[in-house]
mmCIF file of C-alpha atoms in Angstrom:
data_model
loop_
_atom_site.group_PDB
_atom_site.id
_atom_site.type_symbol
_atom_site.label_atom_id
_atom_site.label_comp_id
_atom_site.label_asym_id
_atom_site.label_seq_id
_atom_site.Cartn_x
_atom_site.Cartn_y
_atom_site.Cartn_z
ATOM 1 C CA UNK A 1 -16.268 -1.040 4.142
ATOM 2 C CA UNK A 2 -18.904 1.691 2.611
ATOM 3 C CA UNK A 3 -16.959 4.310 0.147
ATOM 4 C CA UNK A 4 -18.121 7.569 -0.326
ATOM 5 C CA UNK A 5 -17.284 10.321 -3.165
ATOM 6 C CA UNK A 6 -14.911 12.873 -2.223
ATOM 7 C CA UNK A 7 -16.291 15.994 -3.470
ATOM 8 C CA UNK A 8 -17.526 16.361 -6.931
ATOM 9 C CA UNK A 9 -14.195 14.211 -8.036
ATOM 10 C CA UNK A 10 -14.315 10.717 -9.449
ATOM 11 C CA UNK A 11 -12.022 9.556 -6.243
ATOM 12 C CA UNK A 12 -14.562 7.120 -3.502
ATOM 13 C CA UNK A 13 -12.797 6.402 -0.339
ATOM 14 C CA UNK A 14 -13.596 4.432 2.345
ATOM 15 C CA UNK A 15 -15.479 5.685 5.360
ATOM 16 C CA UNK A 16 -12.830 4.854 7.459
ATOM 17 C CA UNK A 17 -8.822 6.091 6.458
ATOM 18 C CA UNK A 18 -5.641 4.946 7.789
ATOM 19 C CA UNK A 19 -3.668 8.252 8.927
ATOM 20 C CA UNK A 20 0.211 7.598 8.494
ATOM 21 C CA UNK A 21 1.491 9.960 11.663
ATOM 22 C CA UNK A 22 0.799 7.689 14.035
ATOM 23 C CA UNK A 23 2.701 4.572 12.316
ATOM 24 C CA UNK A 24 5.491 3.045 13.528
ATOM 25 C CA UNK A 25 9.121 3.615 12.384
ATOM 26 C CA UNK A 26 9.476 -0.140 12.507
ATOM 27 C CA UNK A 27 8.978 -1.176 8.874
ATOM 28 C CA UNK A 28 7.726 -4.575 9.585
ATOM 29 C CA UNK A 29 5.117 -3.247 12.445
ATOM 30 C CA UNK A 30 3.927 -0.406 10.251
ATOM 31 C CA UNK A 31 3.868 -2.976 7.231
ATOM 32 C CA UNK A 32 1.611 -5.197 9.619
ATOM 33 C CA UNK A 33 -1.151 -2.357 9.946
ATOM 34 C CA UNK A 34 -1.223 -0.980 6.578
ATOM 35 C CA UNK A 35 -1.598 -4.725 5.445
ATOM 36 C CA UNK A 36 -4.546 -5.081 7.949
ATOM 37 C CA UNK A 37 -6.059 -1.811 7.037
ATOM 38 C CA UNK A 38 -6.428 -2.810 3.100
ATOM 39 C CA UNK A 39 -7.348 -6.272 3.380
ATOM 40 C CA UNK A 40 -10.275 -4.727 6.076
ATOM 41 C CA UNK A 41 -10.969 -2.580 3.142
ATOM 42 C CA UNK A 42 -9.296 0.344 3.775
ATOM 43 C CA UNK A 43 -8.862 2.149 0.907
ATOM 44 C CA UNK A 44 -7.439 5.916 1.970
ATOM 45 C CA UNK A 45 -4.338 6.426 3.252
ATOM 46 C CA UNK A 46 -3.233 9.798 4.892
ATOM 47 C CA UNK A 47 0.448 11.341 4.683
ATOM 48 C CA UNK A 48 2.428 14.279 5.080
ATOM 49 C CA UNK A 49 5.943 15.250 4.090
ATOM 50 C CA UNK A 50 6.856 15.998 7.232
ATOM 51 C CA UNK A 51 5.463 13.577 9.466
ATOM 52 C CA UNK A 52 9.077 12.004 10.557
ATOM 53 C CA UNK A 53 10.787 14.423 8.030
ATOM 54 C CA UNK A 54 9.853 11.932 4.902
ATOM 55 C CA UNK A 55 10.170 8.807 6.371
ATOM 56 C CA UNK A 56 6.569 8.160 6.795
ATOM 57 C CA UNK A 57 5.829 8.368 3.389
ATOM 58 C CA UNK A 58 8.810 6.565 2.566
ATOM 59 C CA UNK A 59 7.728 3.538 5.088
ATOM 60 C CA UNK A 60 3.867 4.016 3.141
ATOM 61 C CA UNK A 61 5.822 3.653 -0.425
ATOM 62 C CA UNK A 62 7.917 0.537 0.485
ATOM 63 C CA UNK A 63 4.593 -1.412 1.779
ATOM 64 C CA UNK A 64 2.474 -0.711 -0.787
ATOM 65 C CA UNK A 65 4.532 -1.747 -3.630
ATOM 66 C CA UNK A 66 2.395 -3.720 -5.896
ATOM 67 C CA UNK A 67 -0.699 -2.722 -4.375
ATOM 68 C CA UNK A 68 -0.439 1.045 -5.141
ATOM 69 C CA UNK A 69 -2.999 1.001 -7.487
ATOM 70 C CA UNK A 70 -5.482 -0.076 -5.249
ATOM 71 C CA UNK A 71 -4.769 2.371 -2.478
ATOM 72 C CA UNK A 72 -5.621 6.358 -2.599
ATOM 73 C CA UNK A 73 -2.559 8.099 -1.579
ATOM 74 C CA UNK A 74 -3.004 11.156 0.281
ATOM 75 C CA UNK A 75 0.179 13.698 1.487
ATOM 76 C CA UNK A 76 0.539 17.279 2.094
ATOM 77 C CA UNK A 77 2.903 20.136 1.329
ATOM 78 C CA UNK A 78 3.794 23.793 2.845
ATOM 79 C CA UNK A 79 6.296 22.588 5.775
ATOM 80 C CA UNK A 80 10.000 22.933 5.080
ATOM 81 C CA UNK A 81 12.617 21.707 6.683
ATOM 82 C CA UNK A 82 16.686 21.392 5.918
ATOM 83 C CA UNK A 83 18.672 18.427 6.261
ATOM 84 C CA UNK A 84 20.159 18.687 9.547
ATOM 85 C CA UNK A 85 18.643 21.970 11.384
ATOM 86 C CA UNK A 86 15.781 21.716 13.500
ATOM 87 C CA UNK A 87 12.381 22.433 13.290
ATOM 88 C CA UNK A 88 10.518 23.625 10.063
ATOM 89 C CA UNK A 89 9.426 26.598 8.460
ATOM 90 C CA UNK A 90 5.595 27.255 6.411
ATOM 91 C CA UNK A 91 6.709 27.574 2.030
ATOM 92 C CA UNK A 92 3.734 28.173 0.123
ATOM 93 C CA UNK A 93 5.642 29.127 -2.987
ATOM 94 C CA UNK A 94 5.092 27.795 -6.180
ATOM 95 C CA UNK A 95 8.814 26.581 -6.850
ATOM 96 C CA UNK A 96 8.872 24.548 -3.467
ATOM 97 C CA UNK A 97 5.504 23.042 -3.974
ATOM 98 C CA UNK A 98 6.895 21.367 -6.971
ATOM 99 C CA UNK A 99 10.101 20.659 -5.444
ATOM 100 C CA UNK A 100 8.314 18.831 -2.529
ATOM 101 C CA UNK A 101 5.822 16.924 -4.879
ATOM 102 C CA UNK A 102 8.630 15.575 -6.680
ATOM 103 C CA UNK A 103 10.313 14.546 -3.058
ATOM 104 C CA UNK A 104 7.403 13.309 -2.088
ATOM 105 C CA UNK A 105 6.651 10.954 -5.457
ATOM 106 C CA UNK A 106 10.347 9.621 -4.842
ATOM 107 C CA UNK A 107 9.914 8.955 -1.240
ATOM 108 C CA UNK A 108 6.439 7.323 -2.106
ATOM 109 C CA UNK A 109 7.813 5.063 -5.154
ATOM 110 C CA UNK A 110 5.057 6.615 -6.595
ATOM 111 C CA UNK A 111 4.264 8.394 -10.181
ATOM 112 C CA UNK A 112 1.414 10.210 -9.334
ATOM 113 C CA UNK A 113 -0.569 11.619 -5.371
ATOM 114 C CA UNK A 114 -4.277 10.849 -5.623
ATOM 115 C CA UNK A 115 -5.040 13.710 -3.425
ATOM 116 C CA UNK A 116 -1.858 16.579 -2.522
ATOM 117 C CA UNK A 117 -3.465 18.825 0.031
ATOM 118 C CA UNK A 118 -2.046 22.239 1.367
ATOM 119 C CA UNK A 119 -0.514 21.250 5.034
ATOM 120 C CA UNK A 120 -2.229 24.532 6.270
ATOM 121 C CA UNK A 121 -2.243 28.513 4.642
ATOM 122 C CA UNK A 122 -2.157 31.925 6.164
ATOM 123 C CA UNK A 123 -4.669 34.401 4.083
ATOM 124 C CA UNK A 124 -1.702 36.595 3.607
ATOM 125 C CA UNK A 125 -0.037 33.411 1.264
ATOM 126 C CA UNK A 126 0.229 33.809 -2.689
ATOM 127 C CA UNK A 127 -3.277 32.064 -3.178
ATOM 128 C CA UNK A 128 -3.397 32.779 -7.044
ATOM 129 C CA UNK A 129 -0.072 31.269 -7.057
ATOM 130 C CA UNK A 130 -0.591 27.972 -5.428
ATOM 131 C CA UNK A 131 -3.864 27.485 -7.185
ATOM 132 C CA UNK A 132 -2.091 27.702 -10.615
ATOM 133 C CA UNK A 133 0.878 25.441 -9.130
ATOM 134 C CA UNK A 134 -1.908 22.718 -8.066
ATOM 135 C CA UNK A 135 -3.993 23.375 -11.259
ATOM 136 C CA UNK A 136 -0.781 22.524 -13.373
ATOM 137 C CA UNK A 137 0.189 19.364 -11.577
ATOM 138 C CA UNK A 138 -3.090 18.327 -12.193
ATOM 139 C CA UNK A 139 -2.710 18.478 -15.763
ATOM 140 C CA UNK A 140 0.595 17.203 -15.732
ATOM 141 C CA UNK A 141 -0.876 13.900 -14.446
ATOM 142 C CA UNK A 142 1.428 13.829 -11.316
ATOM 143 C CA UNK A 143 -1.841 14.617 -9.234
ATOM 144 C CA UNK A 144 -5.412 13.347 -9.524
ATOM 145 C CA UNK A 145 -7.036 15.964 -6.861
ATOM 146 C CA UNK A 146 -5.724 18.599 -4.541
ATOM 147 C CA UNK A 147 -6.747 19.686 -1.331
ATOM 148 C CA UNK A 148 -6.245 21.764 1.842
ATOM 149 C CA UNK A 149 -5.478 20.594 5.554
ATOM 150 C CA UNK A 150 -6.905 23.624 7.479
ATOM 151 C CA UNK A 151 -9.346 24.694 10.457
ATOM 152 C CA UNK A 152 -9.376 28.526 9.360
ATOM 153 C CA UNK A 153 -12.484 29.373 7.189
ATOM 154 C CA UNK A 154 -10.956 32.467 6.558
ATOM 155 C CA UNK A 155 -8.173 30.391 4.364
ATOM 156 C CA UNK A 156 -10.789 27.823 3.496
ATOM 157 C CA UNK A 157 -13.326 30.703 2.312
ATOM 158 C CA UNK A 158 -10.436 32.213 0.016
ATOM 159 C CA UNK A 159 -9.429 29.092 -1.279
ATOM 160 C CA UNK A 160 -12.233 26.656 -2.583
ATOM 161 C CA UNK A 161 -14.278 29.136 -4.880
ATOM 162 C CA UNK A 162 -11.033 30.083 -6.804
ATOM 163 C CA UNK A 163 -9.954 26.600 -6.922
ATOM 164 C CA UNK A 164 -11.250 22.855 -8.055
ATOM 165 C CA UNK A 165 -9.746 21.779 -5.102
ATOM 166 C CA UNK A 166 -11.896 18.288 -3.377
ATOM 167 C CA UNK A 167 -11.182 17.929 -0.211
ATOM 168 C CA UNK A 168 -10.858 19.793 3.335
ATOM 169 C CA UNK A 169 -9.425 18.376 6.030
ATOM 170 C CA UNK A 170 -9.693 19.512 9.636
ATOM 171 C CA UNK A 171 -10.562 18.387 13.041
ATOM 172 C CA UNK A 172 -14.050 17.584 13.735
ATOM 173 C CA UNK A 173 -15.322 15.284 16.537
ATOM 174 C CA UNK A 174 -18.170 15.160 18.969
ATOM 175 C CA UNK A 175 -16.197 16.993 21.089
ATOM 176 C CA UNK A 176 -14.969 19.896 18.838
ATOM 177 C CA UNK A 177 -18.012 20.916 16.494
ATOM 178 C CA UNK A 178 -16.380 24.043 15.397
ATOM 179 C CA UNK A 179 -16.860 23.085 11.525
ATOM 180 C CA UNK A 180 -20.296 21.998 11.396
ATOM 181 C CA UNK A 181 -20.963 26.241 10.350
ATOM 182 C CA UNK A 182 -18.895 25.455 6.898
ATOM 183 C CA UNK A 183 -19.803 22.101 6.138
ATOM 184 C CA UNK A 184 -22.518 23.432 3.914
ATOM 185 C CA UNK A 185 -20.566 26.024 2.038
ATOM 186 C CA UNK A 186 -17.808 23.494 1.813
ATOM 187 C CA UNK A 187 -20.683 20.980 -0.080
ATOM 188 C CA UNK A 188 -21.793 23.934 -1.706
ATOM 189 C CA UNK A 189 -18.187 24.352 -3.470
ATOM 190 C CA UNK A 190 -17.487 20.955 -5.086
ATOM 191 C CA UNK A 191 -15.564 19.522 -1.774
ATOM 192 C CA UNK A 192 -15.442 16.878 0.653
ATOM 193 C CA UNK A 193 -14.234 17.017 4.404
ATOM 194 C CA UNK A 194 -12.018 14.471 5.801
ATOM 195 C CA UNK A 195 -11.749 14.815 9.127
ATOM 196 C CA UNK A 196 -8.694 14.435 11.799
ATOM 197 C CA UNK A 197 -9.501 14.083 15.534
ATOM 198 C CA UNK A 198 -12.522 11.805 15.520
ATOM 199 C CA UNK A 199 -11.614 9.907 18.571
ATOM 200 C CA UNK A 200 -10.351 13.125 19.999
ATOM 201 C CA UNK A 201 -7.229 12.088 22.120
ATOM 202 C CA UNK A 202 -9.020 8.894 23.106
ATOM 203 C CA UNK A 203 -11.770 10.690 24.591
ATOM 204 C CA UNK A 204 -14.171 9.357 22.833
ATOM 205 C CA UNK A 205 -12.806 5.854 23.081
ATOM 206 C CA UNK A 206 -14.137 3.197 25.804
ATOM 207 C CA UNK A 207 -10.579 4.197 27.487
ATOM 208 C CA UNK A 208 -12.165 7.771 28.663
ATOM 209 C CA UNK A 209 -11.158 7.366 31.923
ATOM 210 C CA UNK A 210 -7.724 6.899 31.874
ATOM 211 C CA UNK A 211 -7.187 9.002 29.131
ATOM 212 C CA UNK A 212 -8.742 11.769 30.847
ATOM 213 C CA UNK A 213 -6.356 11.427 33.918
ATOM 214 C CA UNK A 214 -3.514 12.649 31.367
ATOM 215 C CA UNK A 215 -5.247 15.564 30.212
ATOM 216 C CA UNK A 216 -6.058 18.827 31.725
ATOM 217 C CA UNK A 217 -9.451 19.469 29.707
ATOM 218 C CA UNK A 218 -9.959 19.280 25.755
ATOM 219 C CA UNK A 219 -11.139 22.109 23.111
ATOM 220 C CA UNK A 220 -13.630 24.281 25.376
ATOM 221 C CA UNK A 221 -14.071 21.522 28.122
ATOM 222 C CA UNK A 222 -12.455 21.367 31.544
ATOM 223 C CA UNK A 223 -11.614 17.953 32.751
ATOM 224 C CA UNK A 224 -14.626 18.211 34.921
ATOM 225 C CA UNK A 225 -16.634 19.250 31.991
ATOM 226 C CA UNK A 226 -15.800 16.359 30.193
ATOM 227 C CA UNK A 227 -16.335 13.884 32.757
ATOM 228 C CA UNK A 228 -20.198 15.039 33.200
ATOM 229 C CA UNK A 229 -20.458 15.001 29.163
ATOM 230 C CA UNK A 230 -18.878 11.559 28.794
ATOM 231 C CA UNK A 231 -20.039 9.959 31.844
ATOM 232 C CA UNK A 232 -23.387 10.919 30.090
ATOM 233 C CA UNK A 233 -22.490 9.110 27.053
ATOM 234 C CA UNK A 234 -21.109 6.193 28.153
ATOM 235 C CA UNK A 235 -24.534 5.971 30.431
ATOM 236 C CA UNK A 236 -26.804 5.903 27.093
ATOM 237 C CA UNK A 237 -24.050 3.935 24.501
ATOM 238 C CA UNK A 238 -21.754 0.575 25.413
ATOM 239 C CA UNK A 239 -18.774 1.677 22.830
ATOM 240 C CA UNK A 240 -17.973 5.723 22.595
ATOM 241 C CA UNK A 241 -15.426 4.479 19.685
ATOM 242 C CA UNK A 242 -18.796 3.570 17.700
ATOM 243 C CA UNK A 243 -20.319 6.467 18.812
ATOM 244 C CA UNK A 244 -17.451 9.146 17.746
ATOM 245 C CA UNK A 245 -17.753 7.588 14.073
ATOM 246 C CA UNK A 246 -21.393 7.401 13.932
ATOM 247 C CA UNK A 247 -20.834 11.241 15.149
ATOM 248 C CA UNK A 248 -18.800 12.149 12.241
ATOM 249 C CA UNK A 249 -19.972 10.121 9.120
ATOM 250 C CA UNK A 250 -23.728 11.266 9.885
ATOM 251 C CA UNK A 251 -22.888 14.552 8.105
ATOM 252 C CA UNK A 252 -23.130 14.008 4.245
ATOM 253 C CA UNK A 253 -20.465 16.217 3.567
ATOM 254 C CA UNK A 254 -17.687 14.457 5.758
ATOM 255 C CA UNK A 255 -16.648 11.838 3.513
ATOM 256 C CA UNK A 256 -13.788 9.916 5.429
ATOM 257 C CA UNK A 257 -12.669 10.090 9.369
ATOM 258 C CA UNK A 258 -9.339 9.528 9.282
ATOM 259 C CA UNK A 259 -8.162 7.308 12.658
ATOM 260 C CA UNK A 260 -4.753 6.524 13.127
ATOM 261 C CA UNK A 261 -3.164 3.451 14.376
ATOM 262 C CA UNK A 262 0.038 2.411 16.167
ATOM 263 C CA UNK A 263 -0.624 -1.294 16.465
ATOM 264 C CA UNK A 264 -2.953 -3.786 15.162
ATOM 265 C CA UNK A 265 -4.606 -3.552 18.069
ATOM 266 C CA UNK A 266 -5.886 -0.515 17.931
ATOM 267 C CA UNK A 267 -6.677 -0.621 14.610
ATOM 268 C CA UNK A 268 -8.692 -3.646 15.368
ATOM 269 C CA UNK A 269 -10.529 -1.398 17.508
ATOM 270 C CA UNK A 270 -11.484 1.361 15.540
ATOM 271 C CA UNK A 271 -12.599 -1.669 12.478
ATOM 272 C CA UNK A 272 -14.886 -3.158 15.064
ATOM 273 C CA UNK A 273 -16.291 0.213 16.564
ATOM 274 C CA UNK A 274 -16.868 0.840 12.967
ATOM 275 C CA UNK A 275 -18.859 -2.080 11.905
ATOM 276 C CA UNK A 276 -20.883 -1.426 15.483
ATOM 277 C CA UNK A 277 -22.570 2.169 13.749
ATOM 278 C CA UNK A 278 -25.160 0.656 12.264
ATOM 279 C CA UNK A 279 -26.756 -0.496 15.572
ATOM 280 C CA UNK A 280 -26.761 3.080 16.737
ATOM 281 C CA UNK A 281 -30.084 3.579 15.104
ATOM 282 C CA UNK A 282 -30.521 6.465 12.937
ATOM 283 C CA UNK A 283 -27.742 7.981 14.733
ATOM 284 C CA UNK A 284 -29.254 8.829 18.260
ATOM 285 C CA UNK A 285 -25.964 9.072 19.085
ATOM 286 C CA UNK A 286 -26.060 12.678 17.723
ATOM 287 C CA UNK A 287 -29.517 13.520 19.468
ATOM 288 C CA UNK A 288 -28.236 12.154 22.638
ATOM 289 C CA UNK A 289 -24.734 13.956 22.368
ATOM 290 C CA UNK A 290 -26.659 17.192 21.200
ATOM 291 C CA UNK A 291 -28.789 16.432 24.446
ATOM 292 C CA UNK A 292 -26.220 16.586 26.273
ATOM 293 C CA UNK A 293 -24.750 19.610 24.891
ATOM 294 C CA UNK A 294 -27.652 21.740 25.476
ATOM 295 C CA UNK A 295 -26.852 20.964 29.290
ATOM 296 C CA UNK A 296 -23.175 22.199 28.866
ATOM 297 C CA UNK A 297 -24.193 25.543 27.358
ATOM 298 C CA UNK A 298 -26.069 25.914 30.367
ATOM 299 C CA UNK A 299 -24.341 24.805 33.014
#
C-alpha cells in the first residue's frame, strides 16, 4: 500500500483509508475489518464523534489497543448531541471543542488524535476562535494535525490561510467533480484532501446496475444520465471500483480516498480494485471519463 504526505505535515497515509461510519456495531465483525484493513496496509482510519453517538470511536479504540501506534487516527468535532434527546445540534465554540476532544480521547483509549478535523463550519462561526482552540491542542500534544470536513469553499477559503490546518476532506468522485476548482489553492495552502464518496453510492462499483435501480439520479445526473455515462465506462474498463480510485488518487493533491466497509467482503473489494490501478495506464481512465463528460455537457 503506497503512502502519501498529507499536506506539508510529517503525517503519510495510505492511499487507501478505512472510514469508521460504515462499521458494524458488532465488535467482533468490526474488529474483523479493521484487522484486515491494517494487516493489508491500511494505515488511516476515519472517525467522527457522532457517527453512532460515540460508539464508533469507542468500537475503533477497543480494536486497536496495542496497535495504536501504528494506526493514524482521524475524528471530527462540531456536532452535539445530549444524552437521551434526539438529533444533534452544530457547536463550534471553543469550550465544547475541548470538551469533545477530551470525550473523544476517552472513547478512543487514546492520548493523543493524529488528525481532529472540523465536522463542517458555517462562515458566520467564531473562526479566530476555533483556530486558536486547534492551535492550542496542538501544542498541548493531545493533537498532531487538525483539519476540516467541508464541501463549502467559502468556509474552506476562510479557514486554511489563517490556519496550519493539513487536511480537507470532502466528497470528490468521478461523478461529483465539484472540487477539482480548489484543489490547487488547497495545495497552494499547506493541505491535503481526503476525499469521501469515491465509489459514490456504489455507482462506480461493478454493482452499477443494481445500485442504480435504488436511486433516483446522483449529484447533477438523472438516472438516465447515469446509465449512458456508466454504460460508457463499463464499455472501455472491466472494474469501475479500479477506475473510481484511479479517478481520485490521479490528482496530487488528494492524498487518501477514504472507502468504507461493512464486511470483509467488501473491503476485499475495494483492496483488490485498488491493486488493479496500475493497469489503467497512465490513468486513461480520466481521459476516457472526461470523454465522456464532454458528451453530457452536451447532450
Amino acid at each position: 500500500m503506497k503512502k502519501r504526505q498529507l499536506g506539508s505535515s510529517e503525517l503519510l497515509i495510505s492511499e487507501i483509508s478505512l472510514g469508521g461510519m460504515s462499521l458494524s456495531t458488532d465488535k467482533k465483525k468490526a474488529a474483523e475489518i479493521v484487522d484486515m484493513a491494517l494487516d493489508a496496509g491500511i494505515n488511516y482510519i476515519d472517525t467522527a464523534d457522532l457517527y453512532d453517538f460515540g460508539s464508533n470511536e469507542e468500537i475503533i479504540g477497543a480494536i486497536l489497543g496495542k496497535r495504536r501506534q501504528d494506526v493514524i487516527v482521524a475524528t471530527k468535532v462540531g456536532n452535539r448531541w445530549t444524552e437521551g434527546v434526539e438529533g444533534w445540534h452544530w457547536d463550534a465554540s471553543p469550550s465544547y471543542i475541548k470538551e469533545a476532544l477530551h470525550a473523544s480521547l476517552k472513547r478512543l483509549g487514546t492520548d493523543y488524535i493524529d488528525v481532529y478535523q472540523l465536522h463542517g463550519g458555517t462562515i458566520e462561526d467564531d473562526w479566530d476562535g476555533i483556530i486558536d482552540t486547534f492551535e492550542d491542542l496542538k501544542k498541548d500534544g493531545l493533537i498532531r494535525e487538525y483539519g476540516i470536513s467541508s464541501i463549502r469553499p467559502n468556509v474552506i477559503k476562510r479557514y486554511l490561510p489563517a490556519s496550519s490546518a493539513k487536511s480537507v476532506m470532502m466528497q470528490y468522485s468521478a461523478l461529483d467533480r465539484r472540487p477539482e476548482e480548489w484543489l490547487d489553492f488547497i495545495a497552494s495552502e499547506g493541505a491535503s484532501v481526503v476525499t469521501r464518496g469515491t465509489v459514490s453510492k456504489g455507482l462506480l462499483t461493478n454493482s452499477w446496475k443494481e445500485r442504480l435501480q435504488r436511486v433516483n439520479g446522483f449529484n447533477t445526473y438523472t438516472a438516465d444520465e447515469l446509465t449512458a455515462v456508466l454504460s460508457g465506462l463499463s464499455s472501455h474498463y472491466d472494474d469501475l471500483h479500479a477506475l473510481a480510485i484511479a479517478f481520485n488518487l490521479k490528482e496530487p493533491t488528494i492524498a487518501s480516498t477514504v472507502i468504507g466497509a461493512s464486511s470483509q467482503e467488501q473491503l476485499a473489494q475495494t483492496l483488490s480494485a485498488y491493486e488493479k490501478i496500475n493497469t489503467i495506464t497512465d490513468f486513461k481512465a480520466a481521459n476516457e471519463l472526461t470523454k465522456i463528460e464532454q458528451y453530457m455537457d452536451h447532450r
